[in-house]
Amino acid sequence: MSNQPYASTASPHLSADCEQCFGLCCVALPYGKSSDFAFDKASGTPCPNLRTDNRCGIHTQLRQKGFKGCTVYDCFGAGQKLSQVTYAGKDWRDHPESAKEMFDCLPALRQLHELLSYMKEMMMRPETSSLHSAFGELYEEIERLSNLEPAALLRLDIADYRSTVNQLLVQASEMVRAHVPSTSQGQGKSKKSKNVPEVTFWCQLKRADLRGASFRGL
């Protein structure tokens, strides 16, 4: 492969398209009462705000109604992929025998799509050109996994794939940050000192030029 930004002709749409989804995140995912959600909901239980047409009944008032978590959630396109491709448009309401399996697949497929999204971004950056080939090979493999049948998808050790992709992402992050200019030498690369009290360290950030800095491990 060349070092040009990689592009797959079979790339899935990696942004959520709720119009093509069966409201899966509103059913499959559990949440607890908190500052992000107004009440508890178990996995597999439809949110009371989910209408029969798979639309949210309070979509324009989510934050005011106590559902800030819904406004920041991103399935990276896994919802419509699962609804329209994996299950070929068969709604869980009309096919209850497949509902649990479909709900179980959402978190797994979302993780794969999240990895695809990160890799796609890195393959569009000129700073990471030396990694484009490696990213491209991994992208094709993860994309292949995202097209597996439900049973095979649920058997995947996704943590292992995340670890493999993460190794490349860490390298890519270093390359991108290395090209970020700093207004003062060394300020953007400041690291936490083991001799500096926690509160003092965080106060110092107010005066620091943090462009290109890494916060891994802090």
mmCIF file of C-alpha atoms in Angstrom:
data_model
loop_
_atom_site.group_PDB
_atom_site.id
_atom_site.type_symbol
_atom_site.label_atom_id
_atom_site.label_comp_id
_atom_site.label_asym_id
_atom_site.label_seq_id
_atom_site.Cartn_x
_atom_site.Cartn_y
_atom_site.Cartn_z
ATOM 1 C CA MET A 1 0.000 0.000 0.000
ATOM 2 C CA SER A 2 1.095 3.564 -0.599
ATOM 3 C CA ASN A 3 1.511 6.196 2.077
ATOM 4 C CA GLN A 4 -1.409 8.206 0.725
ATOM 5 C CA PRO A 5 -4.463 8.598 3.006
ATOM 6 C CA TYR A 6 -6.199 5.254 2.929
ATOM 7 C CA ALA A 7 -9.782 5.031 1.712
ATOM 8 C CA SER A 8 -11.870 1.869 1.570
ATOM 9 C CA THR A 9 -14.604 1.697 -1.047
ATOM 10 C CA ALA A 10 -16.586 -0.437 1.388
ATOM 11 C CA SER A 11 -16.214 1.906 4.380
ATOM 12 C CA PRO A 12 -19.318 1.921 6.545
ATOM 13 C CA HIS A 13 -20.978 5.191 7.429
ATOM 14 C CA LEU A 14 -19.344 6.002 10.748
ATOM 15 C CA SER A 15 -21.757 8.669 11.942
ATOM 16 C CA ALA A 16 -25.059 7.877 13.605
ATOM 17 C CA ASP A 17 -28.107 7.931 11.336
ATOM 18 C CA CYS A 18 -31.059 7.531 13.691
ATOM 19 C CA GLU A 19 -33.514 7.558 10.773
ATOM 20 C CA GLN A 20 -32.144 4.153 9.726
ATOM 21 C CA CYS A 21 -31.954 2.657 13.212
ATOM 22 C CA PHE A 22 -34.548 0.807 15.280
ATOM 23 C CA GLY A 23 -33.915 2.965 18.348
ATOM 24 C CA LEU A 24 -31.421 0.365 19.552
ATOM 25 C CA CYS A 25 -29.483 2.573 21.969
ATOM 26 C CA CYS A 26 -32.799 3.487 23.630
ATOM 27 C CA VAL A 27 -33.498 -0.181 24.317
ATOM 28 C CA ALA A 28 -30.272 -2.181 24.430
ATOM 29 C CA LEU A 29 -28.228 0.003 26.750
ATOM 30 C CA PRO A 30 -28.739 0.277 30.515
ATOM 31 C CA TYR A 31 -28.305 3.481 32.482
ATOM 32 C CA GLY A 32 -28.597 4.606 36.065
ATOM 33 C CA LYS A 33 -30.222 7.661 37.570
ATOM 34 C CA SER A 34 -27.602 10.388 37.645
ATOM 35 C CA SER A 35 -26.817 13.847 36.312
ATOM 36 C CA ASP A 36 -26.939 12.247 32.846
ATOM 37 C CA PHE A 37 -30.191 10.292 33.154
ATOM 38 C CA ALA A 38 -33.416 11.024 34.995
ATOM 39 C CA PHE A 39 -34.085 7.439 36.097
ATOM 40 C CA ASP A 40 -32.775 3.863 36.048
ATOM 41 C CA LYS A 41 -33.260 1.679 32.982
ATOM 42 C CA ALA A 42 -32.227 -1.943 32.520
ATOM 43 C CA SER A 43 -30.615 -3.363 29.403
ATOM 44 C CA GLY A 44 -33.222 -4.660 26.947
ATOM 45 C CA THR A 45 -35.948 -2.441 28.363
ATOM 46 C CA PRO A 46 -37.259 0.265 26.009
ATOM 47 C CA CYS A 47 -36.934 3.793 27.342
ATOM 48 C CA PRO A 48 -40.421 5.162 28.140
ATOM 49 C CA ASN A 49 -39.605 8.092 25.864
ATOM 50 C CA LEU A 50 -39.099 5.827 22.831
ATOM 51 C CA ARG A 51 -42.105 5.955 20.517
ATOM 52 C CA THR A 52 -43.358 3.048 18.422
ATOM 53 C CA ASP A 53 -41.856 4.653 15.317
ATOM 54 C CA ASN A 54 -38.408 4.368 16.970
ATOM 55 C CA ARG A 55 -38.177 8.115 17.555
ATOM 56 C CA CYS A 56 -37.557 9.894 20.833
ATOM 57 C CA GLY A 57 -40.627 11.575 22.255
ATOM 58 C CA ILE A 58 -38.582 14.266 24.031
ATOM 59 C CA HIS A 59 -35.752 14.693 21.523
ATOM 60 C CA THR A 60 -35.887 18.496 21.596
ATOM 61 C CA GLN A 61 -36.023 18.568 25.408
ATOM 62 C CA LEU A 62 -33.514 15.888 26.392
ATOM 63 C CA ARG A 63 -31.282 18.123 28.502
ATOM 64 C CA GLN A 64 -34.190 19.908 30.156
ATOM 65 C CA LYS A 65 -35.781 16.548 31.012
ATOM 66 C CA GLY A 66 -32.592 15.166 32.593
ATOM 67 C CA PHE A 67 -31.207 13.099 29.697
ATOM 68 C CA LYS A 68 -27.925 14.835 28.970
ATOM 69 C CA GLY A 69 -26.319 11.416 28.460
ATOM 70 C CA CYS A 70 -28.442 10.817 25.375
ATOM 71 C CA THR A 71 -27.218 14.030 23.756
ATOM 72 C CA VAL A 72 -23.540 13.026 23.945
ATOM 73 C CA TYR A 73 -23.833 9.320 23.088
ATOM 74 C CA ASP A 74 -22.429 8.292 19.703
ATOM 75 C CA CYS A 75 -22.843 4.824 18.222
ATOM 76 C CA PHE A 76 -20.439 5.662 15.351
ATOM 77 C CA GLY A 77 -22.993 4.303 12.897
ATOM 78 C CA ALA A 78 -23.329 0.908 14.580
ATOM 79 C CA GLY A 79 -27.059 1.376 15.143
ATOM 80 C CA GLN A 80 -28.047 1.669 11.496
ATOM 81 C CA LYS A 81 -25.478 -0.956 10.460
ATOM 82 C CA LEU A 82 -27.006 -3.445 12.867
ATOM 83 C CA SER A 83 -30.552 -2.518 11.881
ATOM 84 C CA GLN A 84 -30.215 -2.383 8.111
ATOM 85 C CA VAL A 85 -27.273 -4.665 7.313
ATOM 86 C CA THR A 86 -26.702 -7.234 10.056
ATOM 87 C CA TYR A 87 -30.438 -7.827 10.555
ATOM 88 C CA ALA A 88 -31.477 -6.778 7.044
ATOM 89 C CA GLY A 89 -34.151 -4.331 8.188
ATOM 90 C CA LYS A 90 -35.917 -6.733 10.576
ATOM 91 C CA ASP A 91 -37.164 -4.619 13.471
ATOM 92 C CA TRP A 92 -36.895 -6.115 16.970
ATOM 93 C CA ARG A 93 -40.541 -5.202 17.537
ATOM 94 C CA ASP A 94 -41.672 -7.414 14.649
ATOM 95 C CA HIS A 95 -39.094 -10.123 15.340
ATOM 96 C CA PRO A 96 -38.942 -10.480 19.143
ATOM 97 C CA GLU A 97 -37.076 -13.782 18.785
ATOM 98 C CA SER A 98 -34.040 -11.811 17.600
ATOM 99 C CA ALA A 99 -34.377 -8.903 20.015
ATOM 100 C CA LYS A 100 -31.992 -10.027 22.767
ATOM 101 C CA GLU A 101 -29.298 -11.044 20.318
ATOM 102 C CA MET A 102 -29.638 -7.723 18.497
ATOM 103 C CA PHE A 103 -29.373 -5.796 21.758
ATOM 104 C CA ASP A 104 -26.297 -7.793 22.794
ATOM 105 C CA CYS A 105 -24.641 -7.059 19.461
ATOM 106 C CA LEU A 106 -24.937 -3.277 19.735
ATOM 107 C CA PRO A 107 -22.119 -2.695 22.275
ATOM 108 C CA ALA A 108 -19.827 -5.066 20.369
ATOM 109 C CA LEU A 109 -20.457 -3.492 16.970
ATOM 110 C CA ARG A 110 -20.214 0.008 18.417
ATOM 111 C CA GLN A 111 -16.705 -0.724 19.668
ATOM 112 C CA LEU A 112 -15.638 -1.928 16.228
ATOM 113 C CA HIS A 113 -17.100 1.172 14.582
ATOM 114 C CA GLU A 114 -15.393 3.376 17.150
ATOM 115 C CA LEU A 115 -12.046 1.842 16.180
ATOM 116 C CA LEU A 116 -12.845 2.314 12.488
ATOM 117 C CA SER A 117 -13.668 5.956 13.113
ATOM 118 C CA TYR A 118 -10.391 6.621 14.944
ATOM 119 C CA MET A 119 -8.339 4.845 12.289
ATOM 120 C CA LYS A 120 -10.090 6.646 9.471
ATOM 121 C CA GLU A 121 -9.216 9.981 11.046
ATOM 122 C CA MET A 122 -5.568 8.997 11.440
ATOM 123 C CA MET A 123 -5.393 7.858 7.813
ATOM 124 C CA MET A 124 -6.508 11.317 6.706
ATOM 125 C CA ARG A 125 -3.672 13.067 8.531
ATOM 126 C CA PRO A 126 -0.440 13.754 6.615
ATOM 127 C CA GLU A 127 1.578 13.689 9.857
ATOM 128 C CA THR A 128 0.884 9.943 10.192
ATOM 129 C CA SER A 129 1.728 9.000 6.598
ATOM 130 C CA SER A 130 4.286 6.402 7.664
ATOM 131 C CA LEU A 131 1.519 4.529 9.513
ATOM 132 C CA HIS A 132 -1.142 4.686 6.798
ATOM 133 C CA SER A 133 -0.296 1.265 5.422
ATOM 134 C CA ALA A 134 -0.450 -0.394 8.849
ATOM 135 C CA PHE A 135 -3.688 1.437 9.646
ATOM 136 C CA GLY A 136 -5.131 0.398 6.291
ATOM 137 C CA GLU A 137 -4.514 -3.292 6.931
ATOM 138 C CA LEU A 138 -6.056 -3.082 10.393
ATOM 139 C CA TYR A 139 -8.974 -1.072 9.046
ATOM 140 C CA GLU A 140 -9.806 -3.771 6.513
ATOM 141 C CA GLU A 141 -9.663 -6.456 9.212
ATOM 142 C CA ILE A 142 -11.873 -4.552 11.665
ATOM 143 C CA GLU A 143 -14.294 -3.707 8.872
ATOM 144 C CA ARG A 144 -14.482 -7.398 7.974
ATOM 145 C CA LEU A 145 -15.289 -8.242 11.591
ATOM 146 C CA SER A 146 -18.047 -5.621 11.620
ATOM 147 C CA ASN A 147 -19.802 -7.581 8.862
ATOM 148 C CA LEU A 148 -19.866 -10.886 10.742
ATOM 149 C CA GLU A 149 -23.085 -12.692 11.544
ATOM 150 C CA PRO A 150 -24.442 -11.928 15.049
ATOM 151 C CA ALA A 151 -23.270 -15.164 16.679
ATOM 152 C CA ALA A 152 -19.727 -14.697 15.373
ATOM 153 C CA LEU A 153 -19.743 -11.030 16.339
ATOM 154 C CA LEU A 154 -20.614 -11.906 19.928
ATOM 155 C CA ARG A 155 -17.733 -14.393 20.134
ATOM 156 C CA LEU A 156 -15.091 -11.785 19.306
ATOM 157 C CA ASP A 157 -12.464 -10.827 21.868
ATOM 158 C CA ILE A 158 -12.841 -7.140 21.104
ATOM 159 C CA ALA A 159 -10.507 -6.109 23.922
ATOM 160 C CA ASP A 160 -7.673 -7.814 22.053
ATOM 161 C CA TYR A 161 -8.449 -5.884 18.859
ATOM 162 C CA ARG A 162 -8.724 -2.626 20.786
ATOM 163 C CA SER A 163 -5.278 -3.247 22.251
ATOM 164 C CA THR A 164 -3.771 -3.836 18.805
ATOM 165 C CA VAL A 165 -5.354 -0.712 17.322
ATOM 166 C CA ASN A 166 -4.443 1.337 20.389
ATOM 167 C CA GLN A 167 -0.748 0.655 19.888
ATOM 168 C CA LEU A 168 -0.927 2.330 16.489
ATOM 169 C CA LEU A 169 -3.129 5.145 17.772
ATOM 170 C CA VAL A 170 -0.593 5.992 20.475
ATOM 171 C CA GLN A 171 2.147 6.243 17.843
ATOM 172 C CA ALA A 172 -0.098 8.337 15.618
ATOM 173 C CA SER A 173 -0.963 10.633 18.517
ATOM 174 C CA GLU A 174 2.723 11.271 19.171
ATOM 175 C CA MET A 175 3.268 12.112 15.495
ATOM 176 C CA VAL A 176 0.344 14.538 15.410
ATOM 177 C CA ARG A 177 1.337 16.260 18.649
ATOM 178 C CA ALA A 178 4.932 16.586 17.471
ATOM 179 C CA HIS A 179 3.714 18.895 14.703
ATOM 180 C CA VAL A 180 1.761 21.181 17.021
ATOM 181 C CA PRO A 181 3.631 24.466 17.546
ATOM 182 C CA SER A 182 4.158 25.746 21.067
ATOM 183 C CA THR A 183 4.420 29.430 21.946
ATOM 184 C CA SER A 184 7.051 28.676 24.548
ATOM 185 C CA GLN A 185 9.689 25.957 24.393
ATOM 186 C CA GLY A 186 8.833 23.021 26.598
ATOM 187 C CA GLN A 187 5.546 24.361 27.938
ATOM 188 C CA GLY A 188 3.384 22.111 25.750
ATOM 189 C CA LYS A 189 5.311 19.046 26.872
ATOM 190 C CA SER A 190 5.179 19.626 30.620
ATOM 191 C CA LYS A 191 4.681 16.486 32.643
ATOM 192 C CA LYS A 192 3.452 15.854 36.130
ATOM 193 C CA SER A 193 6.220 15.821 38.734
ATOM 194 C CA LYS A 194 6.000 13.270 41.505
ATOM 195 C CA ASN A 195 7.183 15.978 43.914
ATOM 196 C CA VAL A 196 4.462 18.480 43.007
ATOM 197 C CA PRO A 197 1.225 18.272 45.040
ATOM 198 C CA GLU A 198 -1.814 17.273 42.988
ATOM 199 C CA VAL A 199 -3.678 20.546 43.476
ATOM 200 C CA THR A 200 -0.571 22.591 42.618
ATOM 201 C CA PHE A 201 -0.033 20.611 39.416
ATOM 202 C CA TRP A 202 -3.552 21.208 38.166
ATOM 203 C CA CYS A 203 -3.370 24.902 39.054
ATOM 204 C CA GLN A 204 -0.232 25.168 36.932
ATOM 205 C CA LEU A 205 -2.222 24.056 33.898
ATOM 206 C CA LYS A 206 -3.995 27.418 33.871
ATOM 207 C CA ARG A 207 -0.735 29.084 32.912
ATOM 208 C CA ALA A 208 0.609 26.398 30.581
ATOM 209 C CA ASP A 209 0.578 26.202 26.806
ATOM 210 C CA LEU A 210 -0.988 22.745 26.430
ATOM 211 C CA ARG A 211 -1.009 22.514 22.659
ATOM 212 C CA GLY A 212 0.530 19.165 21.727
ATOM 213 C CA ALA A 213 0.697 17.986 25.338
ATOM 214 C CA SER A 214 -0.122 14.406 26.333
ATOM 215 C CA PHE A 215 -2.302 13.661 29.363
ATOM 216 C CA ARG A 216 -1.996 9.884 29.183
ATOM 217 C CA GLY A 217 -1.655 8.415 32.658
ATOM 218 C CA LEU A 218 -2.685 11.566 34.516
#
